[in-house]
CSV table of C-alpha atoms and ligand atoms in Angstrom, one decimal:
chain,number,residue,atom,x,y,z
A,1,UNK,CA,0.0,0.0,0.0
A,2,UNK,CA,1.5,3.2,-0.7
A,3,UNK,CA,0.9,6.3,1.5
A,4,UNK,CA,1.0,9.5,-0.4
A,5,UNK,CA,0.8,11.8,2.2
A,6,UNK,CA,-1.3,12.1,5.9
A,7,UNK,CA,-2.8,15.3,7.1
A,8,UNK,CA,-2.8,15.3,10.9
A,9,UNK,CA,-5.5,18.0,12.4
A,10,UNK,CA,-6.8,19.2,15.7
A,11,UNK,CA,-10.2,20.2,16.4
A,12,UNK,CA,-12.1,21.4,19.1
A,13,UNK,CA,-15.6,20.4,19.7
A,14,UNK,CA,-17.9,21.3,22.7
A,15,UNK,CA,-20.0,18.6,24.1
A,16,UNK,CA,-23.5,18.7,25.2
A,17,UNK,CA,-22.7,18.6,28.9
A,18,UNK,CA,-20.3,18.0,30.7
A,19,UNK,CA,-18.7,13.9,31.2
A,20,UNK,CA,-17.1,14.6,35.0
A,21,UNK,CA,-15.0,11.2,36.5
A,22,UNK,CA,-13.3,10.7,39.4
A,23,UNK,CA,-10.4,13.0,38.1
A,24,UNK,CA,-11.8,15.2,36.4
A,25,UNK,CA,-14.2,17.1,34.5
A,26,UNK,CA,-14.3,17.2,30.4
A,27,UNK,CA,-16.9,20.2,29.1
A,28,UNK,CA,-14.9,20.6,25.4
A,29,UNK,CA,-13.0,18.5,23.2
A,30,UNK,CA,-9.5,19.0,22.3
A,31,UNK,CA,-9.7,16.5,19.6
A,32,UNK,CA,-6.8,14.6,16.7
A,33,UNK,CA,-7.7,13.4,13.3
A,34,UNK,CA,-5.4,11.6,11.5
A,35,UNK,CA,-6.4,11.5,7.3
A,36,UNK,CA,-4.2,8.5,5.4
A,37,UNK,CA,-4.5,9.2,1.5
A,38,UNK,CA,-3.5,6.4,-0.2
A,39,UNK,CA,-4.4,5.8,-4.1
A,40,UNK,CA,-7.2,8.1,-3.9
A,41,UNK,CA,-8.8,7.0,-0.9
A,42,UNK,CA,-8.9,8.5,2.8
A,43,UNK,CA,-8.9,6.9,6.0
A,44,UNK,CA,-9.6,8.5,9.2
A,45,UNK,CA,-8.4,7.5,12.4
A,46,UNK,CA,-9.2,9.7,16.0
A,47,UNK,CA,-6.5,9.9,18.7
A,48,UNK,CA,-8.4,9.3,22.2
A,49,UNK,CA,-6.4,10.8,24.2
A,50,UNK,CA,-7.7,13.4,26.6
A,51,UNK,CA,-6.9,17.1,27.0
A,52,UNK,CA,-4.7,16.4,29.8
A,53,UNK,CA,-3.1,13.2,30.9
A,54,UNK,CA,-5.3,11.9,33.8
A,55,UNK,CA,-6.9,8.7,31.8
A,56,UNK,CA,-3.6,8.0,31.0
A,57,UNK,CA,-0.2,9.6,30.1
A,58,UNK,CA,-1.0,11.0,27.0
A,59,UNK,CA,-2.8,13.8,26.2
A,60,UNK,CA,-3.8,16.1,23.2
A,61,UNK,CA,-0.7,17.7,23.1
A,62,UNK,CA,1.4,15.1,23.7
A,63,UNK,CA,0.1,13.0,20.7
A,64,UNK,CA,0.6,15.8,18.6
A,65,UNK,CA,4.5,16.0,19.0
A,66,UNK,CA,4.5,12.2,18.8
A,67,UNK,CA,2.8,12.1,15.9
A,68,UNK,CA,4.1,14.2,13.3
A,69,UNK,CA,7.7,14.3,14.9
A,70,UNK,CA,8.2,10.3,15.3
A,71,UNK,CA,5.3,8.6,14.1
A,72,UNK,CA,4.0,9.9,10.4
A,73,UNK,CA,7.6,9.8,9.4
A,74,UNK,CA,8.2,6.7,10.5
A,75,UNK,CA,5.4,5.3,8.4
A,76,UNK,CA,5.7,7.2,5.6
A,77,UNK,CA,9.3,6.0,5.6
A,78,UNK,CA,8.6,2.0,6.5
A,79,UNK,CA,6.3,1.4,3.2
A,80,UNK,CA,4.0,-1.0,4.7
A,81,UNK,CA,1.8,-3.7,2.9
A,82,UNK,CA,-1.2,-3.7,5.3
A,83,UNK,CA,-2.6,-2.5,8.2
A,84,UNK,CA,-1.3,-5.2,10.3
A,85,UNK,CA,2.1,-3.9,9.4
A,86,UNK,CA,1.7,-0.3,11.5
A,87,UNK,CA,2.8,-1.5,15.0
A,88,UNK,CA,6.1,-2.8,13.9
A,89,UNK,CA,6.6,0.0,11.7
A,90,UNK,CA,6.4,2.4,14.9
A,91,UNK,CA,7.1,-0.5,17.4
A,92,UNK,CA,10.3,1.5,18.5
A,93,UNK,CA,8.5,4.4,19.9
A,94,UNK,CA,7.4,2.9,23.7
A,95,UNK,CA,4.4,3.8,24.8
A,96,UNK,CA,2.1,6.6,23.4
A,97,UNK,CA,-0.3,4.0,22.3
A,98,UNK,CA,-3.2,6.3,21.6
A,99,UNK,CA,-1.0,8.6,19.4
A,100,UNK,CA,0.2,5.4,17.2
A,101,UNK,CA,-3.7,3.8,17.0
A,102,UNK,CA,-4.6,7.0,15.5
A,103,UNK,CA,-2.5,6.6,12.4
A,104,UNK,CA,-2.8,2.4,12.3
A,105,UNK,CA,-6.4,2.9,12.6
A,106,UNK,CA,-7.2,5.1,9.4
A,107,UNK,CA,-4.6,2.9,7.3
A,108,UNK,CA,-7.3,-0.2,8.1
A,109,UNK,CA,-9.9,2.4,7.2
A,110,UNK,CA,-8.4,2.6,4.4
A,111,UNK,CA,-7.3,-1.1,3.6
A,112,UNK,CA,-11.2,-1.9,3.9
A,113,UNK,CA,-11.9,0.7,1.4
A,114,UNK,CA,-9.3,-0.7,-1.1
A,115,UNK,CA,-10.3,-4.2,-0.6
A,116,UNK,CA,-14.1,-3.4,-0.9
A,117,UNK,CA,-15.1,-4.9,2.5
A,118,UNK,CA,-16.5,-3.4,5.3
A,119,UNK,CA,-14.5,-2.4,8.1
A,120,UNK,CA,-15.6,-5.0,10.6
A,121,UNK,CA,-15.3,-7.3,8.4
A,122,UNK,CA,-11.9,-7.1,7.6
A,123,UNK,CA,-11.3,-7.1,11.3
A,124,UNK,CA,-12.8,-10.5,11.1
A,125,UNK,CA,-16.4,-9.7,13.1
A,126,UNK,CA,-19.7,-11.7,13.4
A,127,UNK,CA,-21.8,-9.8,14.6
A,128,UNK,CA,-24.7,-7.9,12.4
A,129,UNK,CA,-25.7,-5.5,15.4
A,130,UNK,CA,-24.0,-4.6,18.8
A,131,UNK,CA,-25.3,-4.3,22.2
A,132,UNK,CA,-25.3,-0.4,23.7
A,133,UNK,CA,-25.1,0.9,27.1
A,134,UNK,CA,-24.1,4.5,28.5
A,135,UNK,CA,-21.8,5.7,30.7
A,136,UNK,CA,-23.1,8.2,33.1
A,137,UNK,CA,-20.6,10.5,34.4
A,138,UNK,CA,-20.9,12.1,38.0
A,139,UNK,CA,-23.9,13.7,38.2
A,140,UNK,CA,-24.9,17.0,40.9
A,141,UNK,CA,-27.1,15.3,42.8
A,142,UNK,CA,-28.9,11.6,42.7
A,143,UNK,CA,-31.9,13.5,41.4
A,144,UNK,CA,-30.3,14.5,38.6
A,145,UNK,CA,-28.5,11.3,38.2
A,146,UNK,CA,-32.5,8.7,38.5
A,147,UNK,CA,-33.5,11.6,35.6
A,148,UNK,CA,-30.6,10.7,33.5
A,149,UNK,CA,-30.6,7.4,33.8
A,150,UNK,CA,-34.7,7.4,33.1
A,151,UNK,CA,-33.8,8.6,29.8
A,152,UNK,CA,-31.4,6.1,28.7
A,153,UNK,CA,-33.2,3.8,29.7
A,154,UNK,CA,-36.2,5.2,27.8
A,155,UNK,CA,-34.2,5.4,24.8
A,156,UNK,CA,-33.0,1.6,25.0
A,157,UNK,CA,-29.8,1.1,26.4
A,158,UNK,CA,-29.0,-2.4,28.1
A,159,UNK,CA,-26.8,-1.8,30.9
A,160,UNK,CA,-26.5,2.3,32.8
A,161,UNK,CA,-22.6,2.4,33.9
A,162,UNK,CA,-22.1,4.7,37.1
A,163,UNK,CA,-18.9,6.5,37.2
A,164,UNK,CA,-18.1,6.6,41.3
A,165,UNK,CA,-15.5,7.3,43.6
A,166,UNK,CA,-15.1,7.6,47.7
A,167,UNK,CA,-18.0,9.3,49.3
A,168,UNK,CA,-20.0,8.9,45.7
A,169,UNK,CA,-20.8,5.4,45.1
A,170,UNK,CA,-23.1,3.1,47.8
A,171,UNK,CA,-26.3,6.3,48.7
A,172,UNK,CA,-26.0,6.3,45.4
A,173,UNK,CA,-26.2,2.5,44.0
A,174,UNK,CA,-28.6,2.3,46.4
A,175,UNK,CA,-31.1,5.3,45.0
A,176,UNK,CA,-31.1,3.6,41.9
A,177,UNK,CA,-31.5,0.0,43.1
A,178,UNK,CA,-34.6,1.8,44.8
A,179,UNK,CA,-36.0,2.6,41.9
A,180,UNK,CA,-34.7,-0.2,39.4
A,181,UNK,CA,-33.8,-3.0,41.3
A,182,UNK,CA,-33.6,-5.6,37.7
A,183,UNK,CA,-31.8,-3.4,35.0
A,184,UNK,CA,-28.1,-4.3,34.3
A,185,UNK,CA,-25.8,-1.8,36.1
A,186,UNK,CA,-22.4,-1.4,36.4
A,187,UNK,CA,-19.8,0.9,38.1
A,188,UNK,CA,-16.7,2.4,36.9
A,189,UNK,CA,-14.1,3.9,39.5
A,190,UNK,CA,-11.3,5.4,37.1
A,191,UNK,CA,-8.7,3.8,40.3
A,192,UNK,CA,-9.8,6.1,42.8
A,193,UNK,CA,-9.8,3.5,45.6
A,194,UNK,CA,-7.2,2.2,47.2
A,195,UNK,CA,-6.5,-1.6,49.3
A,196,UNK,CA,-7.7,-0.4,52.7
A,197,UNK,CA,-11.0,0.2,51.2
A,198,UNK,CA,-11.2,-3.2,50.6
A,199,UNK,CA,-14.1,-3.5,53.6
A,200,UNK,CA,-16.4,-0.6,52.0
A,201,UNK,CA,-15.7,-1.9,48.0
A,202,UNK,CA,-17.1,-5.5,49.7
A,203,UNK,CA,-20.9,-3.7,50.6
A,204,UNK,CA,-20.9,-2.6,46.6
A,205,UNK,CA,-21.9,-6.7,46.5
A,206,UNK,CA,-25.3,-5.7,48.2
A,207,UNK,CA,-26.3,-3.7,44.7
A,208,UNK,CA,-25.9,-6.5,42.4
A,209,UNK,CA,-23.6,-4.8,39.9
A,210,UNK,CA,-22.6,-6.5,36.8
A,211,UNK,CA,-19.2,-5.3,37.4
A,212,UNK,CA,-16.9,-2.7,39.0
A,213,UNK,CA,-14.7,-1.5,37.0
A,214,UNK,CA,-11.1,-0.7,37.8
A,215,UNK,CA,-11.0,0.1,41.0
A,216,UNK,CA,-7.8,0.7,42.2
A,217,UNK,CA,-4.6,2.1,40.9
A,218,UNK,CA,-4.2,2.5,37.2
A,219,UNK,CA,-0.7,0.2,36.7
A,220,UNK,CA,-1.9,-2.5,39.3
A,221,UNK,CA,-2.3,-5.9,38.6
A,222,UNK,CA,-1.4,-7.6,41.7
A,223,UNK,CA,-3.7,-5.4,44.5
A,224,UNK,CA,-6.5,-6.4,42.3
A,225,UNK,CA,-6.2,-9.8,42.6
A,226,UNK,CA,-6.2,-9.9,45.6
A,227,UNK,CA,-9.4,-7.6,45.8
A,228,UNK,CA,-11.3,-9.7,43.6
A,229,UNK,CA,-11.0,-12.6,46.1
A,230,UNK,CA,-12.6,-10.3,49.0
A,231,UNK,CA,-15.3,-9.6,46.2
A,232,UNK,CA,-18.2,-11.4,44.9
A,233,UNK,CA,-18.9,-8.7,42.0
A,234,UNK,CA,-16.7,-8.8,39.3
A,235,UNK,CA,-14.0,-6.2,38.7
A,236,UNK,CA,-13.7,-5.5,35.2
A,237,UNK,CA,-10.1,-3.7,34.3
A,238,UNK,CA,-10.0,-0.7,31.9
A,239,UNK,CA,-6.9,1.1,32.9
A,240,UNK,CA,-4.5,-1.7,33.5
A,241,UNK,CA,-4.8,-3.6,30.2
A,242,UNK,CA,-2.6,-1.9,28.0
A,243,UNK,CA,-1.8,-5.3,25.4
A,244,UNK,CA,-1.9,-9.2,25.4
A,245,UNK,CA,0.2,-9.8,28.0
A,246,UNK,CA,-1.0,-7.4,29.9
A,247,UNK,CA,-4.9,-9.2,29.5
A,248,UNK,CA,-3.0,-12.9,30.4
A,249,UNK,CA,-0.9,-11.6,33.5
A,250,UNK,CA,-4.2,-10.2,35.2
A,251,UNK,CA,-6.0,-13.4,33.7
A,252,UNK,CA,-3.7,-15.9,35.1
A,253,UNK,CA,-3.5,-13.8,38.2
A,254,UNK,CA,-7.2,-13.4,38.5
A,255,UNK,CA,-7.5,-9.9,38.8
A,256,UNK,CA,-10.5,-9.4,36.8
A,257,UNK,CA,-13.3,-11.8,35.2
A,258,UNK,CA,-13.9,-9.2,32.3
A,259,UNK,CA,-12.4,-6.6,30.1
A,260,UNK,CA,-12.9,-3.8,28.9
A,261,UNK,CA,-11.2,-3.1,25.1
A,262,UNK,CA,-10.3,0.3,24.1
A,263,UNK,CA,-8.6,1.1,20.8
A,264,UNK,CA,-6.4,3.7,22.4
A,265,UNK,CA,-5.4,2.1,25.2
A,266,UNK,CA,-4.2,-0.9,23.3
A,267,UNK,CA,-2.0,1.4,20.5
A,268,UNK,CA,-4.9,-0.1,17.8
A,269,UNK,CA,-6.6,-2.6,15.9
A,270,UNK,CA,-4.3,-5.0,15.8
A,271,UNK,CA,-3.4,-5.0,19.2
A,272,UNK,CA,-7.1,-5.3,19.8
A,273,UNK,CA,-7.9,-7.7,18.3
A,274,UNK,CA,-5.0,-9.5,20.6
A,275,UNK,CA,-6.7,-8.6,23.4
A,276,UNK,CA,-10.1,-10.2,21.8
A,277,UNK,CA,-8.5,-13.7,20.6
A,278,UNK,CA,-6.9,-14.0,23.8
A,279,UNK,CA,-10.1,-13.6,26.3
A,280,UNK,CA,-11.8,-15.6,24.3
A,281,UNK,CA,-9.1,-18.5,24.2
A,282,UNK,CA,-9.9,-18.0,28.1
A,283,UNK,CA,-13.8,-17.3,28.4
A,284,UNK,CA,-13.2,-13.7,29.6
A,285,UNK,CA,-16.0,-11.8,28.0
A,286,UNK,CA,-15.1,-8.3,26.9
A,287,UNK,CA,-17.1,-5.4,25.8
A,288,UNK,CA,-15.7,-1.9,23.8
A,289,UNK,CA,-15.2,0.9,26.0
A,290,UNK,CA,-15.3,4.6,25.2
A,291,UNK,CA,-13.6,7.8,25.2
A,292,UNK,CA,-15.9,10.7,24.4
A,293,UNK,CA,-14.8,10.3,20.7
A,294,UNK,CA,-16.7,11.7,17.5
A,295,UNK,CA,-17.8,9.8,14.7
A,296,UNK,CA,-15.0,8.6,13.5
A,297,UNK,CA,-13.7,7.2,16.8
A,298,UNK,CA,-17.4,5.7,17.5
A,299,UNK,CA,-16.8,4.3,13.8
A,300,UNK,CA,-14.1,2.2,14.8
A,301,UNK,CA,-15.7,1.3,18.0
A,302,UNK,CA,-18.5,0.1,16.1
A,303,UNK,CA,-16.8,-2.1,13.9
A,304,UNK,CA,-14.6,-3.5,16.9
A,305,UNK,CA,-17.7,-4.8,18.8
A,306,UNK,CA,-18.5,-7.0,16.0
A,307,UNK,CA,-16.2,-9.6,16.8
A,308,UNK,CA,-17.2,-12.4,18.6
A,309,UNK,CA,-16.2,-12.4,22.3
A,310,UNK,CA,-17.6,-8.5,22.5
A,311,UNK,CA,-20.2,-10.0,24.4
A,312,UNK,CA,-21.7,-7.9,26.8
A,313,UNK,CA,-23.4,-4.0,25.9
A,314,UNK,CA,-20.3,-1.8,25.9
A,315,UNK,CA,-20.2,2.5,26.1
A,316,UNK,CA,-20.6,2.8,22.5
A,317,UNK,CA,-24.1,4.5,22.1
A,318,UNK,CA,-25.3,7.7,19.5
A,319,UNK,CA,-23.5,10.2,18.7
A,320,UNK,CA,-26.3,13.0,20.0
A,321,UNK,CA,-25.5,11.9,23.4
A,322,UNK,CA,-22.1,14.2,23.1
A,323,UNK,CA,-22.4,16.4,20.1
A,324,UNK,CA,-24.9,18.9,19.0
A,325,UNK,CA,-24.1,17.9,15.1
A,326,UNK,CA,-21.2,14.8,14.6
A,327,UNK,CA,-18.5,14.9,12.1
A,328,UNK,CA,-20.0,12.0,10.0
A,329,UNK,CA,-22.9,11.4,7.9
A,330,UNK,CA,-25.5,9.8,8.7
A,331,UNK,CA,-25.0,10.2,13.0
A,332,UNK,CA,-24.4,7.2,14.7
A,333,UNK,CA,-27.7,6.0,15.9
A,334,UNK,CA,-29.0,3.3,18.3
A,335,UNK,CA,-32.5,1.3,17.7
A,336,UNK,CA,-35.3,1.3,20.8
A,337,UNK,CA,-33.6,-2.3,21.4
A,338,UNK,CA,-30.5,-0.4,22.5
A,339,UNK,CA,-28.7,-1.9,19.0
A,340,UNK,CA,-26.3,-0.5,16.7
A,341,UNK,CA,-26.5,-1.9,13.5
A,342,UNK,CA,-22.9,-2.7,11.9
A,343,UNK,CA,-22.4,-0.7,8.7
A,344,UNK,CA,-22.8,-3.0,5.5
A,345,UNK,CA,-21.1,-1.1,3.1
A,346,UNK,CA,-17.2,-0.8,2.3
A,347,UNK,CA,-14.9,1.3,4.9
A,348,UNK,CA,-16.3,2.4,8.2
A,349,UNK,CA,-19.7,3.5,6.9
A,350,UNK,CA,-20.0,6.7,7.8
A,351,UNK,CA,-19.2,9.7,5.5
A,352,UNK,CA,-16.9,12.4,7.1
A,353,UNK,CA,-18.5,16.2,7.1
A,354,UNK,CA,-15.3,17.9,5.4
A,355,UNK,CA,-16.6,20.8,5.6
A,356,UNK,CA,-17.9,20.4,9.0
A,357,UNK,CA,-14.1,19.4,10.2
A,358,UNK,CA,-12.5,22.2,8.3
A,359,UNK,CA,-15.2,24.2,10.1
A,360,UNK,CA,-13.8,22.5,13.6
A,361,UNK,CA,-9.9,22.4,12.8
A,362,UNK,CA,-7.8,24.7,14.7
A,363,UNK,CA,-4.2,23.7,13.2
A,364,UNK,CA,-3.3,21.5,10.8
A,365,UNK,CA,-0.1,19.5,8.9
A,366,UNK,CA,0.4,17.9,6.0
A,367,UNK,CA,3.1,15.3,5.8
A,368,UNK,CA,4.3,13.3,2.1
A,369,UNK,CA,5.9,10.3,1.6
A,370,UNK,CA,9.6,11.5,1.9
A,371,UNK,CA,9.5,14.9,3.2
A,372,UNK,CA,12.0,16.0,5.3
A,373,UNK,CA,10.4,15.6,8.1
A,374,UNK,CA,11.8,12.2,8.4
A,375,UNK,CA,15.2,13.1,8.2
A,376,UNK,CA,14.1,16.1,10.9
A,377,UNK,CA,13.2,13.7,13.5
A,378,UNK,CA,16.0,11.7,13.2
A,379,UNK,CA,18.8,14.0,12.9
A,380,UNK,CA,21.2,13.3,15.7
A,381,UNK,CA,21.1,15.8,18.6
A,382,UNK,CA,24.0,18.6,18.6
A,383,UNK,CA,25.9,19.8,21.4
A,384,UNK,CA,24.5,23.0,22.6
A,385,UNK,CA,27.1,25.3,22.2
B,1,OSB,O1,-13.1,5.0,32.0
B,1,OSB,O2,-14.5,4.4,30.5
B,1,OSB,C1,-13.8,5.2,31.0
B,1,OSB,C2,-14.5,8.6,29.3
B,1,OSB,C3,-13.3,9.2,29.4
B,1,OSB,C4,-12.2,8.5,30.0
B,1,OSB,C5,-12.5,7.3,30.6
B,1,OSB,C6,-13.7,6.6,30.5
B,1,OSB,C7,-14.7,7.3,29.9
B,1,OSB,C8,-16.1,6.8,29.8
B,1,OSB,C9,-16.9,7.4,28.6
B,1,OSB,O3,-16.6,6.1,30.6
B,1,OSB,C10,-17.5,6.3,27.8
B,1,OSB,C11,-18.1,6.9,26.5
B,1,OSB,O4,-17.3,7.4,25.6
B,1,OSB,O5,-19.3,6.9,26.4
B,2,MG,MG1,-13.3,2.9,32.6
């Protein structure tokens, strides 16, 4: 496949409220497109990273050095012949693994577009339609939070994810048990407890939660383990999983009885689908998380879920839930059954507003196969004089 050039943008994007967690508080968007133009066609990919690095330790601006200083040049210069060729082509960057699935995700947009198939088909998915469920940041008050969830649950969705953290989590679980004590709930801690709340975590069990998810440190392996054992909910890690072996230490270590998948997390879709193969070698369901993304992020989520083992309803629901008007045509839209159905039709299947984006982009780069920013990022450092 030959890369003619890739145009890497930013663009800011307000949502329609607020998405608060146990560290922090998102109101806008700081967001990266990545455009691959290859033979005429475009793929997009979105980097997930937040505006600052409290998910994780990138963020906006870090993926934007990373990017066009080490990553575009090292993949305009490694002329790949697939998709599955971008990790090793960038394997010698550590880390920054939402930085590099933003580029290696729009080359397999583009790679189903060349080969005629839809996306999630290339990826190798089953499934015709995916299961939804919302994730409902910290809210101002329980009131606020039983409205909220009364509307997604109006709308369809399977399973209401609360985000919590100390001194927000049981009065809370137990407001909503009140009032719904059968619908499939979950919580999601972002690592905000620690070991010595091992006694308060154990009265979560009294709610009946489909999972917790990541409660303690981000890194942590081992304390979880040992967690799950005082616990008969079970923990689901998010965080923690950042590839393969990072999914069979805390399987064989028993950490967690599901995952969560994120294409960021894991650096892309091949890594991904790693992650996938592997749990389902094991019998550890999984289901695709989500990061606030646009369209084109929720694209790729979208065709992700559609492999096999994505088994239980995951955070990918409609776009209108975060933007006033999305970046792709038509918006991403889930059925009364809570459903989205998987695109049928070559690519991602979902048209990107140009104009819209151009609209959104506050800087931009274009990069071509053999520019000089290759031989820019890898000139040897000088002496300071
Ligand atoms: O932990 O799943 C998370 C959003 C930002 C950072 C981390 C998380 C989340 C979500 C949002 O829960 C899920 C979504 O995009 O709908
Ligand atoms: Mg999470």
């Amino acid at each position: 496949m030959k890369i003619d050039s890739i145009v890497l943008r930013e663009i800011c994007m307000p949502l329609v409220r607020p998405f608060e967690t146990s560290f922090g508080c998102t109101t806008d968007r700081r967001i990266l497109l990545v455009e691959v133009q290859s033979d005429g066609l475009t793929g997009w990919g979105e980097c997930t990273a937040g505006e600052h690095p409290l998910y994780s330790e990138e963020s906006t601006d870090t993926a934007w050095i990373v990017l066009s200083q080490e990553l575009i040049p090292a993949l305009l210069h490694a002329k790949i012949d697939s998709a599955g060729a971008c990790p090793k082509a960038v394997a010698h960057v550590r880390g920054n693994r939402m930085a590099k699935a933003a580029l290696e995700n729009a080359v397999w947009d583009v790679e189903s577009q060349r080969m005629g198939l839809p996306l999630s088909d290339l990826l190798g998915g089953v499934r015709k339609k995916i299961d939804c469920g919302v994730s409902l940041g910290i809210q101002p008050s329980i009131d606020h939070l039983l409205e909220r969830i009364e509307i997604e649950l109006a709308a369809g969705y399977q399973r209401i994810k609360l985000k919590c953290k100390p001194g927000y989590d049981v009065e809370m679980f137990d407001a909503v048990r009140n009032r719904w004590p059968n619908i499939l709930l979950s919580c999601d801690a972002n690592a905000s407890y620690r070991l010595k709340d091992e006694k308060h975590l154990r009265t979560f069990d009294a709610f009946g939660l489909l999972m917790i998810e990541q409660p303690l440190w981000h890194d942590d392996f081992y304390f979880h383990s040992l967690l799950q054992r005082q616990l008969e909910t079970s923990i689901c890690l998010d965080e923690s999983i950042r590839n393969r072996r990072d999914a069979l230490a805390a399987i064989s270590m028993e950490s967690c009885r599901i995952i969560n998948i994120k294409l960021g997390r894991v650096g892309g879709f091949s890594e991904a689908i790693h992650v996938h193969n592997l749990t389902a070698e094991r019998g550890v369901p999984v289901w695709c998380g989500g990061m606030l993304e646009t369209g084109i992020g929720r694209s790729h989520n979208i065709a992700l879920s559609s492999l096999q083992n994505f088994s239980l309803p995951g955070d990918v629901s409609a776009s209108s839930r975060y933007w006033q008007e999305d970046i792709i045509e038509p918006a991403v839209e889930v059925s009364p059954q809570g459903e989205i159905t998987i695109p049928q039709i070559a690519g991602r299947g979902f048209e990107v507003k140009r104009d819209r984006v151009e609209q959104l982009t506050v800087r931009s780069e274009r990069y071509h196969a053999r520019s000089h920013a290759y031989s820019q990022a890898h000139k040897p450092m000088k002496a300071r004089a």
